[in-house]
Amino acid sequence: MSTPYDAIVIGSGQAGPSVAARLAASGLRTALVEREHLGGTCVNDGCMPTKTLVASARAAHIARRAADFGVTIGGPVGVDMKAVKARKDAIVGQSVANLTRWLSGIEGLDLHWGHARFVSSHAIEIGGQVLEAPKIFINVGGRPVLPDWPGIADAPVLTNTTLLELDRLPEHLLVIGGSYIGLEFAQIFRRFGARVTVLEVADRLIAREDPEVSRAVQSILEAEGIRFHLAVRKARVRAQGPRVAIEFEDAAGAQALDGSDLFAAVGRRPNSDDLGLQHTRIATDARGFIQVDDCLRTNVPGIWALGDVNGRGAFTHTSYNDHEIVLANLLDDDPRRVGDRISAYALFTDPPLARLGMNQAEARTSGRPVLVGRLPMSRVGRARERGETQGFMQVLVDAETERILGATLLCIEADEIVHSLLDVMAAGASYKVIRRCVHIHPTVSELIPTLLADLRPLAATA
Ligand SMILES: Cc1cc2nc3c(=O)[nH]c(=O)nc-3n(C[C@H](O)[C@H](O)[C@H](O)COP(=O)(O)OP(=O)(O)OC[C@H]3O[C@@H](n4cnc5c(N)ncnc54)[C@H](O)[C@@H]3O)c2cc1C
């Protein structure tokens, strides 16, 4: 016996709940299936908890710098890790409670708890119960992978999920992976007071960015006392009671580190491997991402894949945008496409790195005539007033079309001010629109028109 629905949504990440709510509101009997926690990665062990920790870490950092601002604290700055975690848990708990209340009150929407697996193209099984529907939406996200270093399977390795549950300060945190997740946690725990060492197999951090960005981020983090080993080779991990030892080679030769805790942040893989896809014809690529077209349809009619599992984005905003694209095409006769999306994301270190569109390397290979505007933050009044002049702002413009091609902002408020550039890019307008705009003084945004006032040809080599 199976239970018939008009639509089934698998996974309550950043796309699933909104798809399910809208389908139910439009009269379709809808099932939303979740195996663990409402809100998925972003709310429970991704964006939201990490950003609450970023806020606690920044409070500690600014408190330690209090004297720079003429403020006396009258003793050493301490961090109460139990209180930090309690604050994080309360903020996450509030979001999950809001989501639960919202989803429970939607007429026509049934919430099913359990791990869903396809038993045929239009039927899934959850704990012995079979549900079937002509429309199925897959929003199952991804999970962390561990490096394949010898010894790692026998060592106590933390992932983003378990590191967020710590309510004690690691004495020496070893971070494997010098990319977005690894660097955010590295700075967070350094600011809480831990010794932090980052190991990266590439010869620079965040290797998808331009080399000067990698260097700038590294030097900002080194100035806070984080140590880095790049181009790590031949690493071996050894558990030593509760501690961990790593031996490896880098450019300086053989190295050995001893850490109280080991955290791996070397990438994520899609949750498509235990979804019963073998009982369907749904196609995945070699890495397990479910293949979709520009409207997020899989190759099986009536089945869509949204969020991290489709490999078309790896962010909360891309997953949420996936839900908008699917619903626009399905219900609103609005032909929105993934291809219309401008790449935008941030690394939430302090100062944050915000990125839009092309970087310099991509602009060079695009074959276009490119202009670049660049401003060090030491020239930005607001940054000097705040005593936070690290980093720079950089914008790339197509010399012929006058359109903005990309931006790299490594500075205070970068994650917020970048949106003025994104909106002008999305409008397909000339950079002169923003160049002639009068921004509020004294802000960081105020310098974006200035940045665009002095554009020069991009050098042919980095
Ligand atoms: C530490 C960290 C920090 C991050 N910070 C940011 C950030 O600052 N900004 C940003 O944009 N992105 C960030 N991300 C990425 C972001 O969290 C994800 O891109 C986002 O959550 C989108 O995921 P999703 O909608 O694809 O699915 P997810 O949020 O991963 O949700 C998938 C859901 O499906 C459920 N599920 C899986 N399989 C099944 C099954 N078979 N049956 C039933 N349920 C199932 C899971 O339990 C989960 O609840 C971060 C990620 C991490 C790990």
XYZ file of C-alpha atoms and ligand atoms in Angstrom:
515
model
C 0.000 0.000 0.000
C 1.376 3.397 -0.879
C 0.139 6.857 0.013
C -0.531 9.059 -3.016
C 0.520 12.707 -3.036
C 0.568 15.345 -5.766
C 4.120 16.306 -4.832
C 6.922 15.008 -2.607
C 9.859 17.131 -1.433
C 12.877 15.216 -0.071
C 15.028 17.263 2.307
C 14.271 20.462 4.187
C 17.332 22.466 3.180
C 17.127 25.961 1.771
C 14.881 25.095 -1.176
C 12.644 22.260 0.030
C 10.454 23.962 2.644
C 9.648 26.935 0.403
C 8.830 24.662 -2.543
C 6.623 22.489 -0.334
C 4.797 25.463 1.200
C 4.039 27.049 -2.177
C 2.897 23.779 -3.749
C 0.585 23.102 -0.810
C -0.757 26.658 -0.984
C -1.531 26.156 -4.659
C -3.724 23.170 -3.822
C -1.326 20.243 -4.335
C -1.320 17.620 -1.587
C 2.337 17.718 -0.628
C 4.705 15.629 1.523
C 7.964 17.058 2.918
C 10.419 14.382 4.100
C 13.302 15.153 6.452
C 15.600 12.638 8.142
C 17.379 14.799 10.690
C 16.579 18.454 11.264
C 14.446 21.118 9.636
C 16.477 23.833 7.981
C 19.267 21.533 6.799
C 22.923 22.508 6.821
C 22.569 26.290 6.731
C 20.471 26.561 9.859
C 21.865 23.655 11.893
C 25.553 23.166 11.108
C 26.472 25.679 8.416
C 25.912 29.388 7.853
C 23.902 30.350 10.915
C 25.883 28.667 13.720
C 29.209 29.647 12.131
C 28.154 33.269 11.820
C 27.065 33.387 15.462
C 30.583 32.142 16.326
C 32.113 34.724 13.957
C 30.203 37.366 15.960
C 31.455 36.017 19.322
C 35.007 35.806 17.973
C 34.841 39.387 16.692
C 33.605 40.590 20.078
C 36.661 38.967 21.703
C 38.962 40.444 19.051
C 37.619 43.976 19.435
C 37.694 43.664 23.227
C 41.392 42.737 23.042
C 41.939 45.801 20.857
C 39.955 48.038 23.206
C 43.008 50.122 24.116
C 43.421 51.063 20.410
C 40.130 52.919 20.750
C 40.936 54.481 24.108
C 38.719 52.035 25.972
C 39.928 50.302 29.124
C 38.735 46.821 30.023
C 40.609 46.465 33.294
C 41.827 42.883 32.907
C 42.432 40.144 30.389
C 39.668 39.281 27.925
C 38.229 35.828 28.534
C 36.016 33.634 26.369
C 33.452 31.382 28.044
C 33.080 28.592 25.485
C 29.994 27.171 27.191
C 28.298 30.575 26.930
C 29.436 30.973 23.304
C 27.891 27.603 22.447
C 24.717 28.354 24.419
C 24.282 31.589 22.448
C 24.806 29.720 19.179
C 22.364 26.983 20.212
C 19.716 29.526 21.206
C 19.912 31.354 17.862
C 19.815 28.122 15.868
C 17.024 26.746 18.087
C 14.912 29.854 17.493
C 15.217 29.459 13.722
C 14.352 25.764 13.834
C 11.358 26.529 16.081
C 10.114 29.230 13.668
C 10.515 26.867 10.731
C 8.731 24.065 12.576
C 5.823 26.348 13.502
C 5.536 27.630 9.934
C 5.643 24.218 8.257
C 3.321 22.569 10.793
C 0.632 25.154 10.159
C 0.435 24.784 6.376
C -2.769 23.165 5.173
C -2.207 20.388 2.653
C 1.410 19.828 3.735
C 2.385 16.642 5.609
C 5.781 16.441 7.311
C 7.321 12.935 7.331
C 10.386 12.142 9.455
C 12.848 9.572 8.132
C 15.411 8.777 5.461
C 13.796 8.673 2.018
C 14.920 6.306 -0.727
C 13.451 5.917 -4.186
C 11.871 2.531 -4.852
C 10.859 3.573 -8.367
C 10.980 6.819 -10.323
C 7.867 8.223 -8.669
C 7.756 6.391 -5.343
C 9.881 6.682 -2.209
C 10.090 4.600 0.929
C 10.557 6.007 4.450
C 10.776 3.555 7.342
C 8.528 0.986 5.675
C 6.004 3.525 4.372
C 5.776 4.173 0.625
C 4.738 7.561 -0.763
C 4.230 8.232 -4.446
C 3.711 11.362 -6.491
C 3.959 12.550 -10.105
C 6.200 15.427 -8.972
C 9.285 14.895 -6.769
C 11.742 17.592 -5.668
C 15.137 16.480 -4.337
C 16.825 18.892 -1.881
C 19.078 16.544 0.080
C 22.242 18.697 0.258
C 25.694 17.338 0.981
C 28.050 16.265 3.756
C 31.752 16.715 4.542
C 34.414 14.424 3.086
C 37.622 13.497 4.903
C 41.073 13.577 3.309
C 42.382 10.124 2.345
C 45.539 10.553 4.446
C 46.914 7.365 6.033
C 45.840 7.035 9.666
C 42.936 9.458 9.422
C 40.312 6.729 9.806
C 41.699 5.856 13.259
C 42.047 9.455 14.475
C 39.423 11.604 16.230
C 38.560 13.967 13.350
C 36.154 16.853 13.790
C 33.901 18.039 10.960
C 31.935 21.290 10.805
C 29.075 19.466 12.580
C 31.091 18.165 15.540
C 33.350 21.230 15.875
C 30.212 23.330 16.347
C 29.299 21.142 19.335
C 32.543 21.870 21.241
C 32.003 23.778 24.460
C 35.692 23.832 25.380
C 38.654 25.630 23.869
C 41.025 23.414 21.871
C 44.594 23.969 23.031
C 45.963 23.521 19.486
C 43.502 23.132 16.611
C 44.924 21.564 13.459
C 42.801 22.534 10.460
C 43.113 20.482 7.276
C 41.928 22.660 4.403
C 42.724 26.312 3.714
C 39.514 27.149 1.939
C 36.268 28.893 2.938
C 35.044 26.666 5.781
C 38.526 25.904 7.154
C 39.570 29.569 7.245
C 36.385 30.776 8.931
C 36.804 28.242 11.728
C 40.568 28.905 11.944
C 39.993 32.594 12.656
C 37.056 31.910 14.990
C 39.075 29.552 17.215
C 42.213 31.685 17.088
C 40.182 34.631 18.347
C 38.712 32.444 21.086
C 42.308 31.876 22.217
C 43.368 28.544 20.660
C 46.641 27.933 18.887
C 45.629 27.257 15.260
C 47.617 25.691 12.418
C 46.188 25.260 8.905
C 47.469 22.608 6.474
C 46.653 23.029 2.787
C 47.695 20.741 -0.076
C 47.541 23.526 -2.699
C 50.399 25.991 -2.817
C 48.094 28.805 -1.700
C 44.877 29.354 0.253
C 41.439 29.649 -1.454
C 43.052 28.649 -4.724
C 40.028 29.564 -6.886
C 40.748 33.237 -6.105
C 43.480 35.373 -7.658
C 46.920 34.810 -6.073
C 47.032 38.326 -4.588
C 43.763 37.580 -2.755
C 45.180 34.333 -1.355
C 48.273 36.200 -0.170
C 46.274 39.054 1.383
C 43.929 36.705 3.277
C 46.901 34.662 4.509
C 48.766 37.702 5.789
C 45.654 39.033 7.586
C 45.234 35.681 9.350
C 48.971 35.326 10.070
C 48.902 38.729 11.748
C 46.416 37.218 14.230
C 48.799 34.342 14.953
C 47.407 31.570 12.715
C 50.176 29.403 11.243
C 50.039 27.940 7.740
C 51.664 25.006 5.950
C 51.035 25.079 2.187
C 51.760 22.502 -0.526
C 51.426 19.745 2.069
C 52.521 16.321 0.774
C 52.861 12.788 2.154
C 50.808 13.520 5.269
C 50.234 10.771 7.843
C 47.959 11.102 10.856
C 48.462 9.319 14.182
C 46.079 9.310 17.133
C 47.929 9.807 20.437
C 45.310 9.249 23.107
C 42.920 12.182 22.731
C 45.573 14.172 20.794
C 46.628 13.895 17.162
C 50.034 13.949 15.473
C 50.573 14.733 11.786
C 53.790 14.205 9.865
C 54.094 15.665 6.387
C 56.325 17.487 3.922
C 55.956 21.024 2.679
C 58.244 23.424 0.792
C 60.440 23.771 3.885
C 60.948 19.989 4.204
C 59.758 17.377 6.707
C 57.338 18.657 9.380
C 55.692 17.190 12.471
C 52.779 18.747 14.374
C 51.019 17.762 17.551
C 47.465 19.024 18.051
C 44.823 18.709 20.732
C 42.112 18.567 18.045
C 41.983 17.860 14.328
C 39.366 19.462 12.074
C 38.948 18.471 8.424
C 37.384 20.917 5.954
C 38.479 19.624 2.568
C 35.193 19.660 0.710
C 31.690 18.240 0.591
C 29.985 15.506 -1.369
C 26.332 15.311 -2.461
C 23.891 13.149 -0.459
C 22.855 11.233 -3.576
C 24.567 7.928 -2.816
C 21.966 6.564 -0.377
C 18.869 7.851 -2.131
C 17.923 4.693 -4.009
C 18.706 6.366 -7.322
C 19.556 2.940 -8.765
C 15.787 2.286 -8.802
C 15.288 5.281 -11.102
C 16.887 6.552 -14.291
C 17.970 9.818 -12.616
C 21.441 10.661 -13.943
C 24.331 11.768 -11.748
C 27.815 12.874 -12.759
C 31.058 11.138 -11.730
C 31.075 12.971 -8.372
C 27.451 12.081 -7.571
C 25.833 15.435 -8.381
C 22.347 14.964 -9.852
C 22.365 16.237 -13.416
C 19.867 19.020 -14.136
C 19.062 21.385 -16.989
C 18.916 25.164 -16.695
C 15.424 24.902 -15.103
C 16.688 22.274 -12.590
C 14.794 19.388 -14.186
C 16.500 16.001 -13.983
C 16.450 13.703 -17.000
C 13.338 11.970 -15.542
C 10.143 13.946 -16.239
C 8.496 15.217 -13.055
C 11.673 15.133 -10.946
C 13.721 18.189 -10.041
C 16.963 18.537 -8.012
C 17.648 21.715 -6.043
C 20.491 23.019 -3.890
C 23.954 21.589 -3.291
C 22.997 18.146 -4.624
C 22.769 19.441 -8.211
C 26.307 20.857 -8.262
C 25.080 24.169 -9.719
C 25.763 26.092 -6.520
C 27.073 25.428 -3.026
C 25.451 28.219 -1.076
C 22.267 28.969 0.778
C 21.404 31.766 -1.628
C 21.894 29.526 -4.677
C 19.712 26.805 -3.142
C 17.012 29.347 -2.291
C 17.265 30.771 -5.807
C 16.856 27.224 -7.176
C 13.445 27.074 -5.464
C 12.457 30.378 -7.081
C 13.514 29.123 -10.519
C 11.581 25.851 -10.182
C 8.393 27.513 -8.934
C 8.578 30.335 -11.493
C 8.688 27.811 -14.336
C 6.171 25.425 -12.808
C 3.522 27.781 -11.477
C 4.096 31.310 -12.741
C 4.853 30.895 -16.447
C 8.059 32.837 -15.772
C 11.046 31.314 -17.639
C 13.744 31.898 -15.012
C 17.037 30.052 -15.555
C 20.094 29.091 -13.459
C 22.201 30.577 -16.239
C 20.818 34.038 -15.404
C 22.449 33.902 -11.970
C 25.539 36.016 -11.326
C 28.110 34.211 -9.193
C 28.248 35.904 -5.783
C 29.618 34.603 -2.484
C 31.606 35.589 0.566
C 34.272 34.227 2.861
C 33.157 35.333 6.318
C 36.530 35.965 7.855
C 37.019 39.380 9.417
C 37.427 41.393 7.273
C 35.235 39.379 4.915
C 36.028 38.647 1.296
C 33.126 39.255 -1.086
C 33.326 38.020 -4.665
C 31.211 38.700 -7.715
C 31.498 37.400 -11.241
C 34.952 37.119 -12.793
C 38.275 37.329 -11.030
C 41.347 38.749 -12.793
C 42.477 35.388 -14.174
C 39.031 34.741 -15.682
C 38.829 38.271 -17.095
C 42.223 37.811 -18.790
C 41.155 34.580 -20.480
C 37.777 36.018 -21.529
C 39.491 37.861 -24.386
C 37.670 41.101 -23.557
C 39.322 44.506 -23.126
C 39.222 44.791 -19.331
C 39.637 47.805 -17.063
C 40.443 47.476 -13.386
C 39.816 49.854 -10.503
C 41.603 49.251 -7.199
C 41.661 50.998 -3.880
C 43.564 50.003 -0.735
C 41.446 50.312 2.405
C 44.096 52.557 3.950
C 42.605 55.269 1.700
C 39.055 54.779 2.959
C 38.145 57.262 5.698
C 35.548 55.039 7.346
C 38.064 52.196 7.617
C 40.636 54.539 9.196
C 38.033 55.852 11.637
C 37.245 52.274 12.662
C 40.900 51.293 12.834
C 40.307 48.472 10.333
C 42.245 49.298 7.189
C 43.217 45.791 6.070
C 42.491 44.735 2.508
C 41.379 46.391 -0.703
C 38.490 46.850 -3.140
C 38.823 45.896 -6.781
C 36.362 46.035 -9.688
C 36.707 44.740 -13.260
C 34.856 46.451 -16.117
C 34.435 45.590 -19.797
C 36.007 48.554 -21.608
C 33.639 48.246 -24.580
C 30.259 47.493 -23.021
C 31.016 49.410 -19.777
C 29.469 46.505 -17.862
C 30.887 45.346 -14.552
C 32.498 41.918 -15.025
C 33.424 41.137 -11.462
C 34.507 42.434 -8.097
C 36.755 41.374 -5.240
C 36.223 43.227 -1.998
C 38.415 42.234 0.943
C 37.471 44.810 3.547
C 35.167 45.692 6.411
C 31.520 45.389 5.366
C 32.531 43.768 2.045
C 29.718 41.222 2.396
C 27.168 44.052 2.521
C 28.522 46.775 0.235
C 29.171 44.317 -2.605
C 25.451 44.239 -3.379
C 25.423 47.696 -4.936
C 27.807 46.335 -7.579
C 25.800 43.107 -7.920
C 22.573 45.010 -8.546
C 24.152 47.154 -11.270
C 25.591 43.989 -12.861
C 22.164 42.328 -12.748
C 20.587 45.379 -14.350
C 23.118 45.102 -17.181
C 23.794 48.799 -16.707
C 26.981 50.746 -17.336
C 29.399 51.099 -14.425
C 28.830 54.838 -14.871
C 25.426 54.499 -13.201
C 27.150 53.738 -9.925
C 30.095 56.005 -10.753
C 27.704 58.997 -10.846
C 25.691 57.934 -7.832
C 26.079 59.964 -4.640
C 26.649 57.617 -1.721
C 26.232 58.497 1.940
C 29.239 59.910 3.784
C 31.088 58.516 5.690
C 30.600 54.910 4.594
C 32.701 52.252 2.917
C 30.190 52.212 0.031
C 30.951 55.871 -0.534
C 34.275 54.854 -2.055
C 32.764 52.564 -4.719
C 32.046 55.477 -7.107
C 35.612 56.669 -6.435
C 36.920 53.178 -7.207
C 35.148 53.345 -10.570
C 36.477 56.806 -11.328
C 40.023 55.623 -11.897
C 39.926 52.590 -14.186
C 43.079 51.370 -15.896
C 43.747 48.582 -18.407
C 44.187 45.220 -16.695
C 47.810 44.063 -16.965
C 48.255 41.074 -19.318
C 49.884 39.029 -16.553
C 49.278 38.832 -12.807
C 30.329 25.192 7.966
C 29.524 25.702 6.800
C 29.332 27.054 6.656
C 28.586 27.525 5.587
N 28.426 28.873 5.474
C 27.717 29.354 4.435
C 27.497 30.755 4.312
O 27.942 31.545 5.136
N 26.763 31.190 3.266
C 26.220 30.333 2.346
O 25.555 30.778 1.416
N 26.425 29.000 2.441
C 27.153 28.488 3.457
N 27.317 27.137 3.568
C 26.690 26.249 2.556
C 25.193 26.104 2.862
O 25.016 25.649 4.168
C 24.507 25.155 1.863
O 24.875 25.524 0.565
C 23.001 25.300 2.056
O 22.642 24.761 3.299
C 22.165 24.706 0.935
O 21.959 23.382 1.132
P 20.764 22.570 0.481
O 19.513 23.363 0.410
O 21.268 22.005 -0.768
O 20.569 21.371 1.509
P 20.935 21.226 3.030
O 20.811 22.519 3.746
O 22.199 20.489 3.153
O 19.729 20.317 3.537
C 19.505 19.021 3.072
C 18.526 18.336 4.007
O 18.150 17.097 3.434
C 18.091 16.121 4.455
N 18.277 14.829 3.807
C 19.381 14.381 3.154
N 19.151 13.170 2.625
C 17.880 12.836 2.960
C 17.066 11.712 2.694
N 17.510 10.699 1.949
N 15.825 11.686 3.215
C 15.346 12.717 3.944
N 16.071 13.826 4.213
C 17.328 13.885 3.708
C 19.215 16.507 5.396
O 19.000 15.982 6.697
C 19.116 18.028 5.366
O 18.268 18.520 6.374
C 28.030 26.627 4.647
C 28.217 25.249 4.803
C 28.946 24.791 5.870
C 29.118 23.301 6.012
